[in-house]
């Protein structure tokens, strides 16, 4: 592994909603003199959360970027959204970070909320540490929080410091490597104090636990411990740094972002123990020599500057005037919250924004094409949808273009035009996710957009056959119109679709008119007797007649529609509802709740099994009516501490009868009458 360099490093601040990441960013910037005073979330003065949508909701809705310097080391911090609905942006940021600081609250019951995040970090070999925030409010011993976190982490958690308490309050800490004790001072560096005698026994036990974790990964250290040899402090630091870089351990720190407690200790750990870009580049398989290469991790279509492509440079040097993938950017910038400052050049480790690289997408490599970096992960699957339309009809074309830009910014959004309902359906990760997207359409593109629950694409079919005569005759001077057909209508097996045949003999209907009959039949199936598209039906043209002058394609098409309109109600039409195959993933403790959700939504539970490579998680398989899927993710998250999720695919159509079907048909007829 390459040795440590002095290249600028990037740390991502991640963790559940309300854990205090944005406040921690303010504290880090204040401690490093990047800002003169700390801002507040309530009054909208933080460096992060600068967008109108974030400040209105008092929550991060996208990654915030801020640069600073600590002891001559350059750092960029990525403050990532805590809401699971915006995790696509967080995941993208993590893939260009040297380390992730996982911010959690000191509540054991909330530890499960970081399970998906820890799994993503381990799957992508991203080194990470845990910072237990709000230590001043802890109602339980931090050890209990540590045990709860270990239950959801695949990597061993290594406690790096021990709290010193003044009654129930955390007043300072003991560094378990240096065995030095410190007392907190708000807004200032902690004060070095004598290690309290009352903490000596606990400190020795905690230090032994830390060394045992490290010895599990180092035979030399294990031999020293077995021979009762005290390992040198430098050797312990080397082990911590090496094991962290390899994503083999997760060091744990604590403090208070609000009171600035433990912040400088965290900065020192970042400086001395966190891998730098040479390690990250090595982890990604990028050789140190070669042409310049960078990777885009975020795209933004800003109102005044146009498109911005945020990228981390891994190798070589970029300039503000040089070509990037054959394109000349409008500039290169250093991001700091909502502000951008121009850069003339940037090199390895730097995180920059390129202006107006319009054809470049998130995940693209910039520069040399010979870099063999890991594949960019696929977007998160859709979980929640809204049918959207511009409030002003003349804005519909503009709406499609604006949504395309939002989807480029956030690939976990997607757009679908339903051929069954003719709705434009916007998909995302949850209700707030889509509402924020609509707010961005208003604030950035001046588009007022309405959203509502999408229609369910019901179908209908028939249960018995019928024969019908369709005749269209009109005489209005000159050539008239004449088409005359006899058809048999019959049901077919579910899923077989539409079949048209003819058994015409003797030329009673000329061959050139038979395709027109089929067209008329197909047109009539677009809306059956119940008001929905008809599927799984066979229509056979058996006989008819024609007029040598008045018959035409249009006449036979109309005759077919007449025959179908009169014949279909005689075939015992029945409503079909779409049924989805759903797999719900939850921690095993919540499996009974997931099953109750399925039952309450008229679903059919097929079974459950352990989720592959997820410790303590289950996957519940079921069939669910699509009509019951609208707010499934909302209820699932509310009952599983926000971590439950699901995937789905269309499976089959199922007959729907009784009051439920009557209500659907009545609503459909009302909607059609209003058109």
XYZ file of C-alpha atoms in Angstrom:
675
model
C 0.000 0.000 0.000
C 1.374 3.497 -0.858
C 2.864 5.556 1.945
C 1.075 8.629 3.314
C 1.225 11.779 1.197
C 0.224 15.381 1.847
C -2.574 15.327 -0.731
C -5.948 16.879 0.180
C -8.373 14.437 1.694
C -12.150 14.036 1.650
C -14.349 12.869 4.527
C -18.073 12.181 4.172
C -20.331 12.862 7.162
C -23.155 10.316 7.055
C -25.744 8.970 9.433
C -29.470 8.871 10.184
C -31.739 11.911 10.047
C -31.393 14.164 13.137
C -28.058 12.639 14.227
C -26.403 16.083 13.910
C -24.243 15.893 10.778
C -24.834 19.473 9.619
C -24.126 20.768 13.131
C -20.966 18.653 13.184
C -19.878 20.237 9.895
C -20.336 23.684 11.431
C -18.282 22.650 14.449
C -15.489 21.226 12.273
C -15.349 24.401 10.181
C -15.377 26.571 13.299
C -12.614 24.536 14.976
C -10.428 24.934 11.870
C -11.131 28.691 11.544
C -12.927 28.255 8.232
C -15.853 30.234 9.681
C -15.821 32.932 12.350
C -18.968 31.718 14.104
C -21.176 28.694 13.939
C -24.470 28.942 12.090
C -27.734 27.414 13.186
C -30.165 25.134 11.386
C -33.220 26.865 12.862
C -32.250 30.295 11.534
C -30.870 29.005 8.215
C -27.306 30.262 8.686
C -25.334 27.024 8.320
C -22.773 26.523 5.551
C -24.636 23.360 4.621
C -28.343 23.117 3.807
C -28.174 26.317 1.786
C -30.914 25.451 -0.724
C -34.473 26.766 -0.221
C -35.803 23.199 0.019
C -33.335 22.280 2.786
C -33.940 25.431 4.810
C -37.688 25.201 4.490
C -37.662 21.653 5.825
C -34.680 22.116 8.175
C -33.082 18.966 6.830
C -30.407 18.060 4.302
C -31.856 17.091 0.934
C -28.558 16.849 -0.955
C -24.816 16.650 -0.279
C -23.264 19.852 1.069
C -19.590 20.492 0.343
C -17.179 22.540 2.441
C -13.376 22.838 2.376
C -11.036 23.778 5.201
C -7.455 23.386 6.431
C -6.330 21.724 9.644
C -2.660 21.895 10.659
C -1.731 22.620 7.016
C -3.685 19.575 5.792
C -6.415 20.372 3.280
C -9.787 18.736 3.899
C -13.113 18.661 2.101
C -16.141 17.560 4.106
C -19.237 16.143 2.414
C -22.279 16.597 4.636
C -24.664 13.916 3.366
C -28.466 13.781 3.782
C -29.671 11.722 6.717
C -33.089 10.857 5.342
C -33.061 7.463 3.666
C -35.119 9.021 0.863
C -32.055 10.970 -0.298
C -29.513 8.191 0.164
C -28.615 8.066 -3.554
C -26.759 11.366 -3.149
C -25.061 10.040 -0.014
C -23.955 6.813 -1.674
C -22.498 8.691 -4.648
C -20.500 10.947 -2.317
C -19.178 7.995 -0.301
C -17.641 6.473 -3.409
C -15.174 9.372 -3.750
C -14.395 9.812 -0.043
C -11.237 8.676 1.738
C -13.252 7.989 4.875
C -16.803 8.137 6.150
C -17.631 9.551 9.566
C -20.807 7.744 10.627
C -22.627 10.084 13.002
C -25.065 8.424 15.410
C -26.994 9.335 18.522
C -26.271 7.650 21.882
C -29.511 5.655 21.794
C -29.149 1.863 21.452
C -32.685 1.525 20.063
C -31.736 3.691 17.054
C -28.622 1.692 16.154
C -30.537 -0.370 13.591
C -31.010 2.821 11.544
C -27.373 2.716 10.389
C -27.449 -0.929 9.279
C -28.051 -0.231 5.536
C -25.373 2.469 5.574
C -22.770 0.244 7.247
C -23.570 -2.529 4.787
C -23.027 -0.176 1.824
C -19.691 0.982 3.255
C -18.461 -2.585 3.722
C -19.701 -3.725 0.310
C -17.656 -0.930 -1.269
C -14.641 -1.210 1.091
C -15.005 2.403 2.238
C -13.046 3.003 5.481
C -15.280 4.456 8.181
C -15.294 5.550 11.787
C -18.218 6.110 14.141
C -18.777 9.382 15.980
C -21.358 9.088 18.774
C -22.799 12.601 18.836
C -24.877 14.322 21.526
C -22.914 12.597 24.272
C -24.033 15.310 26.674
C -27.630 14.056 26.351
C -26.835 10.359 26.767
C -29.307 8.616 29.059
C -27.441 5.316 28.836
C -23.837 4.233 29.054
C -22.007 4.589 25.774
C -21.044 0.928 26.099
C -24.690 0.001 25.534
C -24.757 2.083 22.371
C -21.526 0.438 21.258
C -22.992 -3.040 21.783
C -26.123 -2.123 19.804
C -24.006 -0.754 16.964
C -21.819 -3.861 16.934
C -24.958 -5.956 16.423
C -25.532 -4.236 13.042
C -21.888 -3.959 11.941
C -20.019 -6.654 10.034
C -16.699 -5.117 11.127
C -15.455 -5.027 14.735
C -16.054 -1.699 16.465
C -12.957 -0.499 18.317
C -13.530 2.012 21.103
C -10.789 4.649 20.823
C -11.562 6.678 23.909
C -13.270 6.326 27.252
C -15.662 8.929 28.691
C -14.880 10.764 31.904
C -18.115 11.528 33.703
C -19.088 14.245 36.109
C -22.157 12.655 37.606
C -24.213 11.607 34.583
C -22.652 14.192 32.266
C -19.697 13.386 29.986
C -17.033 15.878 31.035
C -14.029 14.618 29.061
C -12.294 11.571 27.670
C -9.281 9.275 27.980
C -7.375 8.442 24.812
C -6.878 4.676 24.926
C -3.675 4.746 22.866
C -1.748 7.575 24.528
C -3.491 6.977 27.905
C -3.894 10.715 28.359
C -6.971 12.305 29.890
C -8.667 15.507 28.720
C -11.377 17.774 30.071
C -13.824 19.411 27.659
C -13.939 23.190 27.234
C -16.747 24.546 25.066
C -15.470 26.198 21.892
C -11.840 25.552 22.847
C -9.341 22.688 22.734
C -9.764 20.158 25.537
C -7.538 20.602 28.588
C -4.960 17.940 29.413
C -5.546 16.641 32.941
C -4.207 13.875 35.141
C -5.837 10.519 34.494
C -8.426 10.153 37.288
C -7.709 7.304 39.693
C -11.399 6.375 39.615
C -11.173 5.702 35.860
C -7.910 3.732 35.888
C -9.448 0.260 36.100
C -12.012 0.939 33.348
C -9.312 2.515 31.171
C -7.043 -0.528 31.446
C -9.921 -2.883 30.595
C -11.004 -0.773 27.598
C -7.411 -0.477 26.346
C -6.942 -4.233 26.587
C -10.131 -4.735 24.539
C -8.839 -2.337 21.875
C -5.458 -4.101 21.663
C -7.128 -7.509 21.427
C -9.172 -6.353 18.427
C -5.997 -5.126 16.745
C -4.088 -8.296 17.647
C -6.733 -10.363 15.852
C -5.393 -8.778 12.660
C -1.652 -8.680 13.468
C 0.363 -11.722 14.569
C 3.259 -9.602 15.780
C 1.032 -7.597 18.107
C -0.598 -10.823 19.278
C 2.784 -12.250 20.271
C 3.591 -9.086 22.234
C 0.329 -9.306 24.154
C 0.783 -13.013 24.888
C 4.243 -12.289 26.284
C 2.893 -9.383 28.410
C 4.949 -6.895 26.397
C 3.465 -3.407 26.184
C 3.405 -2.458 22.498
C 4.910 0.959 21.653
C 2.373 3.739 21.083
C 3.609 4.244 17.532
C 2.989 0.607 16.704
C -0.592 0.834 17.977
C -1.237 3.937 15.851
C 0.224 2.141 12.820
C -2.088 -0.800 13.372
C -5.118 1.478 13.723
C -4.259 3.358 10.548
C -3.520 0.230 8.499
C -6.625 -1.659 9.656
C -8.865 1.356 9.079
C -7.494 1.822 5.552
C -8.296 -1.825 4.821
C -11.851 -1.480 6.203
C -11.016 -4.150 8.775
C -12.044 -2.210 11.883
C -14.335 0.692 12.781
C -12.818 3.076 15.361
C -15.392 4.727 17.632
C -15.237 8.272 19.040
C -17.791 10.403 20.858
C -18.508 14.035 21.601
C -20.967 16.870 21.093
C -21.177 18.927 17.934
C -23.429 21.450 19.668
C -20.925 22.102 22.478
C -17.788 21.499 20.352
C -16.778 18.606 22.600
C -14.495 16.018 21.023
C -14.302 17.886 17.723
C -10.559 18.569 17.770
C -9.968 15.001 18.915
C -11.928 13.839 15.889
C -9.859 16.109 13.639
C -6.632 14.664 15.019
C -7.863 11.131 14.356
C -8.772 12.113 10.813
C -5.359 13.654 10.292
C -3.248 10.826 11.684
C -5.269 7.652 11.141
C -7.386 8.163 8.024
C -6.056 7.022 4.627
C -5.181 9.735 2.139
C -5.933 9.831 -1.613
C -2.936 7.643 -2.473
C -4.566 4.852 -0.406
C -7.981 5.495 -1.913
C -6.547 5.551 -5.420
C -4.823 2.248 -4.710
C -8.103 0.816 -3.375
C -9.787 1.796 -6.627
C -7.101 0.199 -8.758
C -5.827 3.453 -10.293
C -2.090 3.444 -10.955
C -0.208 6.519 -9.699
C 1.345 7.219 -13.090
C -0.504 8.221 -16.224
C -2.703 10.921 -17.693
C -5.072 12.957 -15.528
C -8.212 11.148 -14.344
C -11.160 12.195 -12.176
C -14.632 10.865 -11.439
C -17.897 12.780 -11.377
C -19.996 11.994 -8.314
C -22.618 14.724 -8.473
C -24.332 16.781 -11.168
C -26.324 19.959 -10.543
C -28.254 22.164 -12.947
C -27.897 25.515 -11.196
C -30.232 28.389 -12.035
C -27.524 30.908 -12.971
C -24.346 28.929 -13.681
C -25.817 26.113 -15.751
C -24.727 22.521 -15.250
C -22.020 21.798 -12.661
C -20.175 18.466 -12.561
C -18.601 17.786 -9.155
C -15.608 15.479 -9.415
C -12.752 14.058 -7.335
C -9.363 14.084 -9.051
C -7.417 10.865 -8.660
C -4.406 11.421 -10.893
C -2.696 14.213 -12.813
C -3.689 17.848 -13.126
C -6.723 19.620 -14.581
C -6.850 23.302 -15.573
C -9.754 25.650 -16.067
C -8.885 26.132 -19.742
C -7.995 22.567 -20.753
C -10.248 20.162 -22.593
C -12.103 17.585 -20.496
C -13.241 14.545 -22.489
C -13.161 16.706 -25.601
C -15.221 19.461 -23.951
C -14.053 22.844 -22.735
C -15.622 23.654 -19.354
C -16.865 27.158 -18.641
C -14.649 27.102 -15.550
C -13.312 25.052 -12.660
C -14.407 25.889 -9.131
C -13.780 25.122 -5.469
C -17.167 24.557 -3.773
C -17.861 25.935 -0.299
C -21.479 25.473 0.654
C -23.529 27.412 -1.894
C -20.509 29.490 -2.949
C -18.047 28.714 -5.742
C -14.576 30.211 -6.099
C -12.611 29.953 -9.341
C -9.625 27.640 -9.644
C -6.887 27.834 -12.268
C -5.669 24.274 -11.673
C -6.248 21.291 -9.417
C -4.474 18.004 -8.808
C -4.742 14.613 -7.087
C -7.077 14.569 -4.104
C -8.812 17.821 -4.984
C -12.578 17.970 -5.175
C -13.744 20.484 -7.768
C -16.740 21.502 -9.858
C -16.523 21.804 -13.642
C -18.922 24.143 -15.405
C -21.068 23.201 -18.414
C -19.839 19.710 -19.237
C -23.321 19.064 -20.583
C -22.759 15.556 -21.968
C -21.018 14.263 -18.814
C -23.112 12.215 -16.375
C -22.713 11.260 -12.730
C -20.332 8.301 -12.472
C -18.415 9.204 -15.649
C -14.624 9.214 -15.703
C -12.940 12.421 -16.793
C -9.598 12.338 -18.527
C -7.768 9.100 -19.250
C -9.887 6.154 -20.278
C -7.306 3.607 -19.080
C -8.255 3.857 -15.393
C -9.807 0.610 -14.169
C -12.061 1.966 -11.442
C -14.938 0.024 -9.860
C -18.209 0.193 -11.776
C -20.558 2.940 -10.676
C -23.497 1.369 -8.817
C -26.946 1.179 -10.378
C -29.557 3.727 -9.217
C -31.746 2.752 -6.289
C -34.997 1.036 -7.349
C -38.264 3.057 -7.385
C -40.461 2.848 -4.284
C -43.004 5.688 -4.415
C -44.727 7.494 -7.267
C -46.768 10.563 -8.151
C -48.622 11.332 -11.351
C -47.424 14.827 -12.240
C -48.592 17.503 -14.646
C -47.859 21.180 -15.169
C -50.568 23.428 -13.769
C -50.324 25.448 -16.978
C -50.911 23.337 -20.053
C -48.363 25.288 -22.094
C -45.633 24.187 -19.650
C -45.936 20.438 -20.379
C -42.992 20.338 -22.800
C -40.926 22.466 -20.445
C -41.817 20.076 -17.605
C -40.378 17.044 -19.396
C -37.087 18.872 -20.017
C -36.867 20.035 -16.385
C -37.574 16.547 -15.029
C -34.842 15.151 -17.270
C -32.390 17.524 -15.580
C -33.549 16.538 -12.087
C -33.157 12.858 -12.945
C -29.634 13.562 -14.186
C -28.902 15.133 -10.796
C -30.537 12.308 -8.850
C -30.677 8.951 -10.668
C -32.947 7.516 -7.966
C -35.675 9.598 -9.612
C -37.200 8.168 -12.783
C -39.981 9.114 -15.178
C -42.504 6.811 -16.778
C -45.277 7.577 -19.254
C -48.093 5.103 -18.550
C -49.627 3.878 -21.791
C -52.612 2.509 -19.854
C -53.541 5.687 -17.966
C -51.746 8.274 -20.143
C -50.181 9.757 -17.003
C -46.653 11.063 -16.528
C -45.490 9.189 -13.434
C -42.517 10.376 -11.382
C -40.869 7.668 -9.267
C -38.569 8.131 -6.292
C -37.618 6.922 -2.827
C -40.503 8.321 -0.826
C -43.093 11.052 -0.462
C -40.700 13.741 0.793
C -38.230 12.869 -1.965
C -40.824 13.588 -4.647
C -42.254 16.661 -2.924
C -38.759 18.160 -2.800
C -38.410 17.407 -6.513
C -41.627 19.336 -7.186
C -40.333 22.209 -5.054
C -37.133 22.297 -7.105
C -39.192 22.493 -10.287
C -40.814 25.622 -8.868
C -37.732 27.315 -7.401
C -35.268 26.506 -10.185
C -37.361 26.224 -13.325
C -40.368 28.402 -12.393
C -42.685 25.477 -13.027
C -45.810 24.981 -10.936
C -46.428 21.233 -10.926
C -49.226 19.232 -9.331
C -48.845 15.660 -8.156
C -51.368 13.044 -7.110
C -51.648 9.297 -6.601
C -51.270 7.544 -9.970
C -54.162 5.569 -11.360
C -53.946 1.802 -11.090
C -53.766 0.233 -14.587
C -56.778 -2.050 -14.224
C -57.755 -4.255 -17.130
C -60.881 -6.222 -17.942
C -61.621 -9.498 -19.665
C -64.572 -11.787 -20.376
C -65.697 -15.068 -18.873
C -67.985 -16.518 -21.548
C -68.286 -16.439 -25.343
C -70.838 -14.675 -27.488
C -71.609 -14.127 -31.159
C -72.588 -10.762 -32.566
C -73.652 -9.083 -35.791
C -72.136 -5.688 -36.554
C -73.671 -3.670 -39.387
C -72.858 -0.140 -40.500
C -74.992 1.344 -43.292
C -75.314 4.978 -44.186
C -76.584 6.664 -47.351
C -76.152 10.388 -47.674
C -75.983 11.062 -51.416
C -73.218 9.836 -53.675
C -71.248 6.935 -52.283
C -72.641 5.563 -49.026
C -71.034 3.507 -46.293
C -71.630 -0.206 -45.897
C -69.933 -2.797 -43.707
C -71.513 -5.984 -42.442
C -69.803 -8.590 -40.225
C -70.498 -11.533 -37.952
C -68.006 -12.236 -35.154
C -67.474 -14.769 -32.386
C -65.995 -13.369 -29.151
C -64.405 -15.803 -26.692
C -62.158 -15.695 -23.614
C -58.602 -17.030 -23.775
C -56.262 -18.231 -20.999
C -54.904 -15.531 -18.677
C -51.861 -13.841 -20.124
C -52.406 -15.017 -23.696
C -53.332 -11.537 -24.933
C -55.479 -10.733 -27.961
C -55.982 -13.080 -30.895
C -57.795 -12.240 -34.139
C -58.657 -14.846 -36.741
C -61.034 -15.102 -39.667
C -62.885 -18.033 -41.197
C -64.254 -16.190 -44.207
C -65.017 -18.432 -47.174
C -66.421 -17.699 -50.560
C -65.283 -14.106 -50.580
C -68.322 -12.828 -48.648
C -65.946 -10.135 -47.376
C -63.073 -9.190 -49.687
C -59.638 -9.838 -48.189
C -58.644 -6.172 -48.335
C -61.320 -5.333 -45.737
C -60.383 -7.983 -43.177
C -57.447 -5.956 -41.685
C -59.891 -3.068 -41.212
C -62.170 -5.354 -39.219
C -59.218 -6.250 -37.006
C -58.389 -2.564 -36.550
C -61.942 -1.864 -35.464
C -61.844 -4.717 -32.975
C -58.535 -3.508 -31.516
C -59.903 0.029 -31.195
C -62.914 -1.227 -29.279
C -60.709 -3.207 -26.867
C -59.032 0.004 -25.684
C -62.109 0.569 -23.529
C -64.371 -2.325 -22.655
C -67.852 -2.324 -21.059
C -66.319 -1.590 -17.624
C -64.241 1.283 -18.964
C -60.810 -0.376 -19.025
C -58.577 -1.966 -21.681
C -59.617 -5.518 -22.554
C -57.116 -8.391 -22.511
C -57.129 -12.151 -23.070
C -59.830 -12.319 -25.725
C -60.132 -13.977 -29.121
C -62.283 -12.544 -31.882
C -63.072 -14.578 -34.984
C -64.598 -13.024 -38.090
C -67.009 -15.677 -39.354
C -69.134 -14.058 -42.050
C -70.545 -10.852 -43.451
C -71.390 -9.050 -46.629
C -70.226 -6.068 -48.644
C -71.400 -3.610 -51.268
C -69.278 -3.192 -54.419
C -69.658 0.597 -54.324
C -70.396 1.657 -50.745
C -68.067 -0.674 -48.808
C -64.753 0.750 -47.576
C -62.053 0.204 -44.989
C -63.654 2.768 -42.709
C -67.089 1.180 -43.036
C -65.837 -2.259 -41.980
C -63.795 -0.709 -39.160
C -66.950 0.970 -37.884
C -68.970 -2.243 -38.238
C -66.378 -4.057 -36.125
C -66.621 -1.447 -33.388
C -70.409 -1.718 -33.420
C -70.265 -5.502 -33.176
C -67.810 -5.422 -30.285
C -69.706 -2.708 -28.415
C -72.922 -4.726 -28.581
C -71.320 -8.125 -28.061
C -68.871 -7.532 -25.185
C -71.529 -6.861 -22.467
C -72.982 -10.288 -23.267
C -69.638 -11.986 -22.501
C -69.800 -11.531 -18.715
C -67.015 -8.893 -18.440
C -64.920 -8.950 -15.282
C -62.390 -6.537 -13.819
C -58.719 -7.531 -13.547
C -56.350 -5.935 -11.074
C -52.552 -6.064 -11.409
C -50.780 -8.155 -8.788
C -47.130 -7.486 -7.973
C -44.518 -9.889 -6.642
C -42.991 -8.050 -3.687
C -39.949 -8.809 -1.551
C -39.832 -6.857 1.711
C -36.461 -6.667 3.487
C -36.466 -5.896 7.223
C -34.450 -6.687 10.350
C -35.650 -10.033 11.686
C -37.210 -8.371 14.756
C -39.612 -6.587 12.402
C -40.580 -9.610 10.281
C -43.953 -10.083 12.074
C -44.775 -6.420 11.431
C -43.951 -6.812 7.749
C -46.269 -9.810 7.555
C -49.071 -7.859 9.237
C -48.618 -5.038 6.713
C -49.054 -7.533 3.869
C -52.161 -9.071 5.414
C -53.743 -5.679 6.078
C -53.277 -4.793 2.404
C -55.044 -7.905 1.078
C -51.744 -9.503 0.145
C -50.756 -13.154 0.007
C -47.675 -14.096 2.036
C -45.540 -16.625 0.183
C -42.906 -17.110 2.882
C -39.760 -15.558 4.294
C -36.082 -16.400 4.518
C -32.833 -14.889 5.774
C -31.472 -12.123 3.571
C -28.240 -13.160 1.878
C -25.139 -11.709 3.558
C -27.213 -9.524 5.901
C -26.785 -10.473 9.533
C -30.154 -10.568 11.319
C -32.314 -9.567 8.321
C -35.198 -11.351 6.616
C -36.859 -11.085 3.218
C -40.641 -11.621 3.163
C -42.063 -12.659 -0.224
C -45.666 -11.874 -1.101
C -48.206 -11.023 -3.761
C -49.767 -7.586 -3.327
C -52.427 -5.791 -5.380
C -50.930 -2.755 -7.093
C -53.763 -0.690 -5.630
C -52.277 -1.321 -2.179
C -48.734 -0.257 -3.068
C -49.128 3.528 -3.060
C -47.935 4.300 0.473
C -46.406 0.925 1.315
C -42.919 2.383 1.784
C -44.298 5.067 4.108
C -45.933 2.550 6.441
C -43.036 0.116 6.216
C -40.502 2.734 7.236
C -42.671 4.054 10.039
C -42.827 0.568 11.567
C -39.152 -0.364 11.080
C -37.197 2.695 12.284
C -36.930 3.831 8.675
C -34.843 0.887 7.401
C -37.438 -1.418 5.848
C -37.513 -1.489 2.068
C -38.836 -3.609 -0.780
C -38.476 -4.501 -4.426
C -41.267 -5.370 -6.813
C -42.130 -6.649 -10.268
C -45.430 -7.118 -12.069
C -46.531 -10.742 -11.772
C -50.070 -11.340 -13.016
C -53.611 -10.055 -13.402
C -56.262 -11.313 -11.006
C -60.044 -11.107 -11.144
C -61.609 -8.515 -8.855
C -65.296 -8.694 -7.988
C -67.699 -7.536 -5.309
C -67.798 -4.096 -3.735
C -64.166 -3.410 -4.534
C -64.747 -3.927 -8.238
C -68.002 -1.943 -8.183
C -66.192 1.017 -6.606
C -63.400 0.902 -9.195
C -65.868 0.792 -12.093
C -67.997 3.581 -10.631
C -64.950 5.820 -10.153
C -63.819 5.061 -13.702
C -67.173 6.006 -15.202
C -67.236 9.209 -13.191
C -63.746 10.122 -14.414
C -64.655 9.376 -18.047
C -67.822 11.451 -17.789
C -65.798 14.386 -16.489
C -63.406 14.345 -19.448
